Short mmCIF file of C-alpha atoms in Angstrom, two decimals:
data_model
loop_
_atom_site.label_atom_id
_atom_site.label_comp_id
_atom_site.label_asym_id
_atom_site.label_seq_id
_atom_site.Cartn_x
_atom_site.Cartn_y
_atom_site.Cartn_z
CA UNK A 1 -26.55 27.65 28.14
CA UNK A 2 -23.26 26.98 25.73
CA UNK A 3 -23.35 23.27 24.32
CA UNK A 4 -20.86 20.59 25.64
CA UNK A 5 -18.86 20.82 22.93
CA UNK A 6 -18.09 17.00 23.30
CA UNK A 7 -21.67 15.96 22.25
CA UNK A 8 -21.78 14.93 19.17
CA UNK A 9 -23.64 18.32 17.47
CA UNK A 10 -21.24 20.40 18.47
CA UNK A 11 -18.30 18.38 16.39
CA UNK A 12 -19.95 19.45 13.41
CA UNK A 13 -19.01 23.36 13.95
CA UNK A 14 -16.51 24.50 10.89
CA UNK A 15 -12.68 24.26 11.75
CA UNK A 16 -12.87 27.29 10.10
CA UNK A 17 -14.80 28.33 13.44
CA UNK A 18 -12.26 26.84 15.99
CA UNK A 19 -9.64 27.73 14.32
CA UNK A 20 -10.84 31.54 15.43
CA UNK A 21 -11.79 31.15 19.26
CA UNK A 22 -8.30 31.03 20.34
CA UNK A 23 -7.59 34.93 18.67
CA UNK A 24 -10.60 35.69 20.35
CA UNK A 25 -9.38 34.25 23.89
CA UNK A 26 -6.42 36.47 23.25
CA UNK A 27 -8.37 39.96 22.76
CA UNK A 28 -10.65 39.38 25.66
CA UNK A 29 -7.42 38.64 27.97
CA UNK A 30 -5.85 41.52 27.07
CA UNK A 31 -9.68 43.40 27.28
CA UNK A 32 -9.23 41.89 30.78
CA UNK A 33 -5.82 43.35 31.86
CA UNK A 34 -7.51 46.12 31.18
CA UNK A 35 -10.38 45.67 33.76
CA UNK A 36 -13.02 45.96 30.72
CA UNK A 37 -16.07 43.86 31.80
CA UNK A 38 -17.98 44.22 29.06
CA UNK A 39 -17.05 44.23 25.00
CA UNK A 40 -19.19 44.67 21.79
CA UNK A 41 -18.62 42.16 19.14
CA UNK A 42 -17.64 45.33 16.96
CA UNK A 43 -14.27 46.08 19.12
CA UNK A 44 -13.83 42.43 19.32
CA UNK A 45 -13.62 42.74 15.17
CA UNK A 46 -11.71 45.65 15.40
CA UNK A 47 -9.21 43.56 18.06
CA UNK A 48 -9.28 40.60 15.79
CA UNK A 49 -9.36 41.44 12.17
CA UNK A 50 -12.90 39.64 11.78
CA UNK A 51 -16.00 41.02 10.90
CA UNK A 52 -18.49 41.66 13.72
CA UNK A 53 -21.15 39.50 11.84
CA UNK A 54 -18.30 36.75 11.77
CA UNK A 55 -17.76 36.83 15.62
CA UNK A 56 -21.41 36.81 16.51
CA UNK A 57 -21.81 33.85 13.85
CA UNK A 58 -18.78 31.90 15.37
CA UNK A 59 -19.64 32.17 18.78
CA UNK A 60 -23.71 31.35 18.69
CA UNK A 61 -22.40 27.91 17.80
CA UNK A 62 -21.61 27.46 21.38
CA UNK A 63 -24.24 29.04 22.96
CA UNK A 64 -25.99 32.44 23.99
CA UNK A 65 -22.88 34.71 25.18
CA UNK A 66 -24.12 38.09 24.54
CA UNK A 67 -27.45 40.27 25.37
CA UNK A 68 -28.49 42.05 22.30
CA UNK A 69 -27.16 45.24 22.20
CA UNK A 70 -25.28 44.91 25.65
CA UNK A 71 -22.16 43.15 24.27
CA UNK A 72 -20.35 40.36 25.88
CA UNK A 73 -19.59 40.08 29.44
CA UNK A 74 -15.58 39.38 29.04
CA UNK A 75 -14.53 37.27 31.84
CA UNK A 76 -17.67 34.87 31.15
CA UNK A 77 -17.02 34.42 27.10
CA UNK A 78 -13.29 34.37 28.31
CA UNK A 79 -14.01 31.33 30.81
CA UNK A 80 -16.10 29.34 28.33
CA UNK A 81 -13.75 30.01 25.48
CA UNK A 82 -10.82 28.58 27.38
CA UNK A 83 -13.53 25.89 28.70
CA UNK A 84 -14.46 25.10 25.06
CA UNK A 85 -11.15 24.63 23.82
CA UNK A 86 -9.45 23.01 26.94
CA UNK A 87 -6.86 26.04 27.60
CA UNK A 88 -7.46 25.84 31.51
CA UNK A 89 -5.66 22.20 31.23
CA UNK A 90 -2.09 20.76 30.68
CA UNK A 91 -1.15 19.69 27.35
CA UNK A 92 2.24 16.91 27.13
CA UNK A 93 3.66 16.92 23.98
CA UNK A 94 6.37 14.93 22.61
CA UNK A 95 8.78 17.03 20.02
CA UNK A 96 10.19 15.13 17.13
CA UNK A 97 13.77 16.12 15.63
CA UNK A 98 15.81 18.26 17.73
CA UNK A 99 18.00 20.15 14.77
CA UNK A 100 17.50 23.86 14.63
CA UNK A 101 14.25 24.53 14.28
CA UNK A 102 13.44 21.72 17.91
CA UNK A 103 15.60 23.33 19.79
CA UNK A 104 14.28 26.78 19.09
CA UNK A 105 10.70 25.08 19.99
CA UNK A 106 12.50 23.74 23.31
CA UNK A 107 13.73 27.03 24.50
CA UNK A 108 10.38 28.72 23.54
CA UNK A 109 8.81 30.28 26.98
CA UNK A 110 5.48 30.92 24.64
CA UNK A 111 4.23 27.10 24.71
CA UNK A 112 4.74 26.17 28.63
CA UNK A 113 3.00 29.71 29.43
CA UNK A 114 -0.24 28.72 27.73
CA UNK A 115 -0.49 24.82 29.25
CA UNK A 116 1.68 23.10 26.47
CA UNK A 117 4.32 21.18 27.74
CA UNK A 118 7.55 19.49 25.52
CA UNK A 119 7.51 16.35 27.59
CA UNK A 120 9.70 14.07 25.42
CA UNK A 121 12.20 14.82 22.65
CA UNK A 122 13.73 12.43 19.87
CA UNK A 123 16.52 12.62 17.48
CA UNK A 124 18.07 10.29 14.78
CA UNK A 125 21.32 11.72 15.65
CA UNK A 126 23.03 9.33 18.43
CA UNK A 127 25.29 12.01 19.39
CA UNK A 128 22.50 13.94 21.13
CA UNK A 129 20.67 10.86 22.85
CA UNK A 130 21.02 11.47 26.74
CA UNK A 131 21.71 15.39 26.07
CA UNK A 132 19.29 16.92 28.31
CA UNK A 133 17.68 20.23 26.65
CA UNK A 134 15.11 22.66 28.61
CA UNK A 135 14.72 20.04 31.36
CA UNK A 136 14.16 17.26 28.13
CA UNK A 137 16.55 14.42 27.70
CA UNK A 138 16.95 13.40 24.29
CA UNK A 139 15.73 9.95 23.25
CA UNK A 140 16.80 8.12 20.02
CA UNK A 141 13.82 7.96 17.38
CA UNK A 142 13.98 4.35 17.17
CA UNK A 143 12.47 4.74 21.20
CA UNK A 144 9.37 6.54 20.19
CA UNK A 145 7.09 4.38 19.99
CA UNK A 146 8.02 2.15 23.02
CA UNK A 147 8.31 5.42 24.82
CA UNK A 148 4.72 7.24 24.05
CA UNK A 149 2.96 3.66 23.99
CA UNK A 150 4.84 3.42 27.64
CA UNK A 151 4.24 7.28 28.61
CA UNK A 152 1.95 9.01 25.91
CA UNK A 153 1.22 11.98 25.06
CA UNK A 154 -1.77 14.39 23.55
CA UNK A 155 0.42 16.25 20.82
CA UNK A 156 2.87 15.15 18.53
CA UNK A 157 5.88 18.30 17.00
CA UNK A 158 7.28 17.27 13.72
CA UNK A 159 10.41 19.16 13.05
CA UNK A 160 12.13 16.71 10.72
CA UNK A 161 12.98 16.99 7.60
CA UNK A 162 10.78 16.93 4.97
CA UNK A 163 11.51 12.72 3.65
CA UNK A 164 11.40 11.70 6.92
CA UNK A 165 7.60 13.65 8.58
CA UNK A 166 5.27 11.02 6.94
CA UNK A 167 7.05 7.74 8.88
CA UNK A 168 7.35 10.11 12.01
CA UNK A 169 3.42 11.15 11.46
CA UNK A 170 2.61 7.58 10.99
CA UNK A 171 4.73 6.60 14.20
CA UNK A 172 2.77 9.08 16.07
CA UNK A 173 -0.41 8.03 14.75
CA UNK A 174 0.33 4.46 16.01
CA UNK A 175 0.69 5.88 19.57
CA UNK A 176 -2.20 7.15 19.65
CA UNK A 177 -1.92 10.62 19.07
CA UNK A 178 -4.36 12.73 17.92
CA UNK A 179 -3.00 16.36 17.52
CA UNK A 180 0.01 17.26 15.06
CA UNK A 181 2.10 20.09 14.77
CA UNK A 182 3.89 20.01 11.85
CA UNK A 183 7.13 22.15 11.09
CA UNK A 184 8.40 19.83 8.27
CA UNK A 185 7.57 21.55 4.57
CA UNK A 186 5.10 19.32 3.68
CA UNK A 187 1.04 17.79 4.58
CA UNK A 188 1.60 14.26 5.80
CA UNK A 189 -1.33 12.56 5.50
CA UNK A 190 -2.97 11.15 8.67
CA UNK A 191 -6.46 9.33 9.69
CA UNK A 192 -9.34 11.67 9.98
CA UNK A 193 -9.51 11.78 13.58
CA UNK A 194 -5.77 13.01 13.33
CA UNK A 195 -5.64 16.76 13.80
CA UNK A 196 -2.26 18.61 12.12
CA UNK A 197 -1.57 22.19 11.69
CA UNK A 198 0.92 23.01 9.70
CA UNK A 199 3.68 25.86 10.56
CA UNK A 200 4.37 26.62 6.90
CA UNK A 201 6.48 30.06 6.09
CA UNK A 202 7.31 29.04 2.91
CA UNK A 203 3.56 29.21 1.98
CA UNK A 204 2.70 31.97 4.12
CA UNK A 205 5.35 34.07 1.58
CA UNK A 206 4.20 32.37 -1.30
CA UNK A 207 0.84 33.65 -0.24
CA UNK A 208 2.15 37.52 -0.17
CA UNK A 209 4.06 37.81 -3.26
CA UNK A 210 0.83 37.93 -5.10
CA UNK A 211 0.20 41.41 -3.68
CA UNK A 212 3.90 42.51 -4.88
CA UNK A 213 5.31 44.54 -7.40
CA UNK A 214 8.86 43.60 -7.33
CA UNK A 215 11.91 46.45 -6.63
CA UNK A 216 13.02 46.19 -9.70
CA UNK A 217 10.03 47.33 -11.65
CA UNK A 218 9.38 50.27 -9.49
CA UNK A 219 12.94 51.71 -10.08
CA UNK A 220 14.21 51.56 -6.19
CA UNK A 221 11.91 54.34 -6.15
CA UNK A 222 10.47 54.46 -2.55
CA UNK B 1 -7.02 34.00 -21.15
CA UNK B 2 -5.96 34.32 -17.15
CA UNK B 3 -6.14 38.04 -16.28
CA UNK B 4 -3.34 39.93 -15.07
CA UNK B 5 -3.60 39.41 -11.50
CA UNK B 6 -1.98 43.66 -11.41
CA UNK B 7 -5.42 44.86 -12.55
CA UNK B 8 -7.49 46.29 -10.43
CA UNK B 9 -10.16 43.36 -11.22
CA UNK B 10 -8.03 40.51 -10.14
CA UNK B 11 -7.54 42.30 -6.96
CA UNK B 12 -10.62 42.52 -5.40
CA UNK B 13 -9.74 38.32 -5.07
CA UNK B 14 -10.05 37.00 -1.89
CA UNK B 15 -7.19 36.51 0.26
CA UNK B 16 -8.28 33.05 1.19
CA UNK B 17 -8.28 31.84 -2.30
CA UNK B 18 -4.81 33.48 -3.33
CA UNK B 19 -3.64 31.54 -0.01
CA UNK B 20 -4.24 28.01 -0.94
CA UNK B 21 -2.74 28.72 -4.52
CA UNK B 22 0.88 27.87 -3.15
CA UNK B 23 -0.23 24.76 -2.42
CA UNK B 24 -1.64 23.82 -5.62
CA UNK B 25 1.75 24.53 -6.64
CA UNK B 26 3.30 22.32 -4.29
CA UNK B 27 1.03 19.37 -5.59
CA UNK B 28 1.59 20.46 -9.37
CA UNK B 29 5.52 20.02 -8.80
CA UNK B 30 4.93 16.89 -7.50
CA UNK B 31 2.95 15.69 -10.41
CA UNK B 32 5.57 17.47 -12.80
CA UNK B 33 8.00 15.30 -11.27
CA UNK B 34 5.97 12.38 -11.39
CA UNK B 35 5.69 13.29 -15.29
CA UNK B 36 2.27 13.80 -15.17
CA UNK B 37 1.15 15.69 -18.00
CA UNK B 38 -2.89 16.21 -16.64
CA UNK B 39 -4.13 15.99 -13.54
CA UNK B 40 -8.53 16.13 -12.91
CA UNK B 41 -9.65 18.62 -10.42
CA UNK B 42 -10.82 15.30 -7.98
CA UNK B 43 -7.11 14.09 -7.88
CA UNK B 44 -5.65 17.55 -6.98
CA UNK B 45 -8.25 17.86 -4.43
CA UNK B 46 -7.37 14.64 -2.56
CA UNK B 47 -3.57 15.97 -2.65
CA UNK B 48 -4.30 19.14 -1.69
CA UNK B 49 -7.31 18.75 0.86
CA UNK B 50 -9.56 20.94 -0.78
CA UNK B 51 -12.75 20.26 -2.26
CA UNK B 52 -12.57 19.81 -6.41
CA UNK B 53 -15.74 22.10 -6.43
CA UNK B 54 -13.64 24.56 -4.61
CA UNK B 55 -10.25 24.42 -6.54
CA UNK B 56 -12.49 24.70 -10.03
CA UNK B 57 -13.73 28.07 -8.23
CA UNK B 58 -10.10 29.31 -7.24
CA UNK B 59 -8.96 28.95 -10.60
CA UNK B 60 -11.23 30.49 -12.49
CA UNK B 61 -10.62 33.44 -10.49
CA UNK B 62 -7.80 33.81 -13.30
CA UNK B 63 -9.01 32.73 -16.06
CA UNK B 64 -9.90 29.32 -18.12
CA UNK B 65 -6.92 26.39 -17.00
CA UNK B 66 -8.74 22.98 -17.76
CA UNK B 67 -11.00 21.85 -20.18
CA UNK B 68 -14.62 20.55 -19.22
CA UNK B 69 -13.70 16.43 -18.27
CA UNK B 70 -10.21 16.45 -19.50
CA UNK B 71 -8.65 17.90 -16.13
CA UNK B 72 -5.48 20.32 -16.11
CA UNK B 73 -2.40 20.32 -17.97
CA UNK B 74 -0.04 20.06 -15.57
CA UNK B 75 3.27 22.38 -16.55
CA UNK B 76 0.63 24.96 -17.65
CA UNK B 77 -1.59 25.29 -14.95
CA UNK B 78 2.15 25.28 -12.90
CA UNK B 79 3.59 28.13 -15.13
CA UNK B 80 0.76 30.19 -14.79
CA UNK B 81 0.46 30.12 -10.90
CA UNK B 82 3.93 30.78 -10.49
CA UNK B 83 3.60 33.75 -12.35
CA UNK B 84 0.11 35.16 -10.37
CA UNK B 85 2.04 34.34 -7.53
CA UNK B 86 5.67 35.83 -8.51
CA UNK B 87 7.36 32.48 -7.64
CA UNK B 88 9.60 33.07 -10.76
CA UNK B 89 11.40 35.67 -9.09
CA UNK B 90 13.90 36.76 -6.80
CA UNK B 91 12.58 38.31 -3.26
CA UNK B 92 14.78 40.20 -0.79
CA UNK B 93 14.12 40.26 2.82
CA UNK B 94 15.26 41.97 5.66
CA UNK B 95 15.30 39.80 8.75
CA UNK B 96 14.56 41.52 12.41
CA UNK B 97 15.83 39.74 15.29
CA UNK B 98 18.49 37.18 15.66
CA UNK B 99 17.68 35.48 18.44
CA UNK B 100 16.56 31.33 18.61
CA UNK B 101 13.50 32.09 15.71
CA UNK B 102 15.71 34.21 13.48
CA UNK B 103 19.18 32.19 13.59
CA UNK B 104 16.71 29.24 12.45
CA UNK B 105 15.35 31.69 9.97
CA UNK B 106 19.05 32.76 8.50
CA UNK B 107 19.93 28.70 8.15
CA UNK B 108 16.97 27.91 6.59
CA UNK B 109 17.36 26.41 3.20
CA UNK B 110 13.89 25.80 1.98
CA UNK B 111 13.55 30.04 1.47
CA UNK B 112 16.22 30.66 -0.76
CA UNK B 113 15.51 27.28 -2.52
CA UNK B 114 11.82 28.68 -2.98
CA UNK B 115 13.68 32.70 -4.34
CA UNK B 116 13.16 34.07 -0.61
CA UNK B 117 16.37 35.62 0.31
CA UNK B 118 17.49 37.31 3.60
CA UNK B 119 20.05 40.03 2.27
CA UNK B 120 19.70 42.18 5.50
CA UNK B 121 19.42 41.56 9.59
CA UNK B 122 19.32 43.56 12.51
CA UNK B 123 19.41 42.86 16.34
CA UNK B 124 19.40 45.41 19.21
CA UNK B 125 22.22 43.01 21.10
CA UNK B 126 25.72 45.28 20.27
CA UNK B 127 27.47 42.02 21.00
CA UNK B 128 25.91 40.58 17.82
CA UNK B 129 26.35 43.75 15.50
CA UNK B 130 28.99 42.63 12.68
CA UNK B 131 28.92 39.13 13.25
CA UNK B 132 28.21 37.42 10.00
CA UNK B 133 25.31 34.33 9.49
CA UNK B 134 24.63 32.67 6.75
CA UNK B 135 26.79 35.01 4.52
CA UNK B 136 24.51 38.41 5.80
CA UNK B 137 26.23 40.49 8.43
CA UNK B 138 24.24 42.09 11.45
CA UNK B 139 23.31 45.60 11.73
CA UNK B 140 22.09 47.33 15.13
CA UNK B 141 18.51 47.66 14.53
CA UNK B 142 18.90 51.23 14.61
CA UNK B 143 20.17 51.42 11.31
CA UNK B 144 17.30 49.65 10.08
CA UNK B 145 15.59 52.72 8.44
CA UNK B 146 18.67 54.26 7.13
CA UNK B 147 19.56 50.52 5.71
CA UNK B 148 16.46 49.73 4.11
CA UNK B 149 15.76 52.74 2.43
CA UNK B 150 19.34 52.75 0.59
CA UNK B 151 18.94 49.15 0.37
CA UNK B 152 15.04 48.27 -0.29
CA UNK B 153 13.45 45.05 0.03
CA UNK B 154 10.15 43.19 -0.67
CA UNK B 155 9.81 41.86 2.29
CA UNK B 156 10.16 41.93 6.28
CA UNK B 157 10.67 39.26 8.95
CA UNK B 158 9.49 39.59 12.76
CA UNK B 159 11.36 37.31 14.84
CA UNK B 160 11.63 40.28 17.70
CA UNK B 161 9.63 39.36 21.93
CA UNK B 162 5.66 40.86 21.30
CA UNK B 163 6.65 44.05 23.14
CA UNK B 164 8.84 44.58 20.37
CA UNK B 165 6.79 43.98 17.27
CA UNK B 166 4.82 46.72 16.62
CA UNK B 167 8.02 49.79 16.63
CA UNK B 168 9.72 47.04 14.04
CA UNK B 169 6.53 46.51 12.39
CA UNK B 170 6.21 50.58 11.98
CA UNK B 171 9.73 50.88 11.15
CA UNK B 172 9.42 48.16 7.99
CA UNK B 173 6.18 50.02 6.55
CA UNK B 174 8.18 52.85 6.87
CA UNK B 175 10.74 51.98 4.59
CA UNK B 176 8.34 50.86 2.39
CA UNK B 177 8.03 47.34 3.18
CA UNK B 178 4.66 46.14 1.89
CA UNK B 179 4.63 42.46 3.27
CA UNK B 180 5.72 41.30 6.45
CA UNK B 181 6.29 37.54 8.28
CA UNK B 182 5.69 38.02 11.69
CA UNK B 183 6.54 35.59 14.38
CA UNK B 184 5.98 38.01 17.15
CA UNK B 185 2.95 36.28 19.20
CA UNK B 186 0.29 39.14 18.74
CA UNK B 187 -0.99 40.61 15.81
CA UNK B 188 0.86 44.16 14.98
CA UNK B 189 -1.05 46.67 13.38
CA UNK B 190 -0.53 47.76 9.66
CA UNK B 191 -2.12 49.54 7.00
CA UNK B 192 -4.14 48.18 4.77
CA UNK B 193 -1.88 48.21 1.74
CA UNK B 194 0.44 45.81 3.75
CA UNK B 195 -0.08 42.19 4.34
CA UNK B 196 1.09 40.43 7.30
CA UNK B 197 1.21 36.88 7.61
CA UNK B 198 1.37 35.45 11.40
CA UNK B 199 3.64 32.36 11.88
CA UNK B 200 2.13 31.18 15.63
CA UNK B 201 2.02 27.81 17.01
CA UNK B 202 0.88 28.57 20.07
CA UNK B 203 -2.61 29.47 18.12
CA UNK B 204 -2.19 26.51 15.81
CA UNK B 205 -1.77 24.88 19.46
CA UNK B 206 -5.38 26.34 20.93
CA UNK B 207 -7.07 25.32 17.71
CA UNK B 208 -6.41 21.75 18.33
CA UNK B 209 -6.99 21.34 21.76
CA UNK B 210 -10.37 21.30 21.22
CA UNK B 211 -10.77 18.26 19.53
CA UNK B 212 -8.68 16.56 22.21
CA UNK B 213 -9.84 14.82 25.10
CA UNK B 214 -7.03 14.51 27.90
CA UNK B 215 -4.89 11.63 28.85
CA UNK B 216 -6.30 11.63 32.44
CA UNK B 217 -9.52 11.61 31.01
CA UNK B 218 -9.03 8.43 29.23
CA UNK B 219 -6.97 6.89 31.98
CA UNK B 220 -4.29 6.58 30.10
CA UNK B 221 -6.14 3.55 27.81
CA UNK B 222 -3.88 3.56 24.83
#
């Protein structure tokens, strides 16, 4: 039987690990859509863009999915997957900085679909206090804290600008939160039971110029 | 001497260790502007959240930087990574969709700041087709072949719905396009000699959720 994944042992698997299971949720729902009941961890790598040895690695830290040689039956991994990492429930979050890049977060169907829910909004600018976005009126940021101490919430959306994400990290912290998203372009640093991801495209295109020969040297040639 | 990261050597690599070297950038121009002249493996770890043993490793992937117990000069170790990484140059990219994501894309600063620029964008809305953001004017995405190959660049955005992605993602590679930001919410298929980096909260989301436990669960205690 899988491991409760809130006893102690099991908080010693790898982020590395975690940071996985939710690709794999998404491959076995679409495996499911298309009524396959059972999948080998081989398609699952070929689905994912992880080796097979990988998948079979990351998933016997929860427990015995598959039968050897038989595959995985995909509504069960599916079920404790979304078990594991608490997809089936409904996530509040509260979305610092409403400028471009919140309100683009606000109007985004993608997180409300999958359980996550924008909850509470703030914004230094006093114009847009009491504007109600996507069913969100706007606080002022001075109000945070009173506000999630008063109403809280399990995730915290940084899109601020860069100066001002470590006192809106730290505010968040405070409050109690212990999940981050992070838009600004920047690691704030947090507690260690503070989880933060950071949505980073500036790295992710620092990270792919390596592989490029610039137009120039080929001579516009392609 | 660090190798040239263009032989064939250097690029066998692995992608995870040419992905954290933009951030050891990041914490090198912080130092530089600190006027920090060395910095020891330890102190860049604990700014960069990597272990020291590992950043030694990444390094030496490209040759000798510091100098057994004195640590790493600072503007050297910096001018060398920007050049592995091409960060010295100028990068052109083509930008496909102009919805919510890419209209924050276009007004981003912190890409052309970093040598990213958008020089093209397409949309399939007609409405949209001439309009002019951020100094690039819109094209009908059916142009986009016939405007990339008279007009090359290094580099494609996604910011199209999922259903979308993959025709745009075929179209860029294509014209030649031979790294691609994709903010489409599934993972497109490409071939191998392009790489394809995934902007996608909702996974960064998942990945956290884990180490929550839910308000309700805690009653609300905070």
């Amino acid at each position: 039987l899988p491991r409760n994944p809130k006893t102690p042992k099991a908080t010693k698997i790898p982020d590395v690990v975690i940071d996985r299971l939710p690709l794999y949720t998404r491959c076995l729902v679409l495996l499911q859509s298309r009524r396959r009941e059972v999948v080998s961890s081989t398609e699952l790598a070929g689905m994912s863009r992880v080796t097979p040895a990988q998948i079979r690695k990351d998933l016997s830290y929860f427990g015995r999915f598959g039968k050897q040689g038989r595959g995985y039956n995909v509504s069960q991994l599916l079920g404790e997957l979304w078990r594991i990492l608490g997809l089936n429930r409904h996530w509040r979050m509260a979305l610092v900085g409403v400028g471009k890049v919140g309100r683009a977060i606000l109007d985004y169907d993608g997180f409300a679909n999958q359980g996550f829910h924008v909850v509470q909004a703030f914004d230094v600018d006093h114009q847009m206090v009491g504007q109600k976005l996507a069913s969100v009126t706007i606080k002022h940021v001075s109000d945070l804290e009173q506000s999630l101490l008063k109403d809280p919430v399990d995730i915290g959306i940084v899109a601020v600008p860069a100066v001002e994400a470590q006192a809106v990290v730290d505010a968040l912290v405070r409050c109690g939160v212990k999940a981050i998203l992070n838009y600004a372009p920047l690691r704030p640093s947090r507690p260690p039971d503070v989880e933060l991801r950071q949505i980073d495209p500036v790295l992710a295109l620092q990270s792919m110029t390596f592989y490029l020969k610039p137009l120039k040297e080929q001579g516009k040639q392609r």
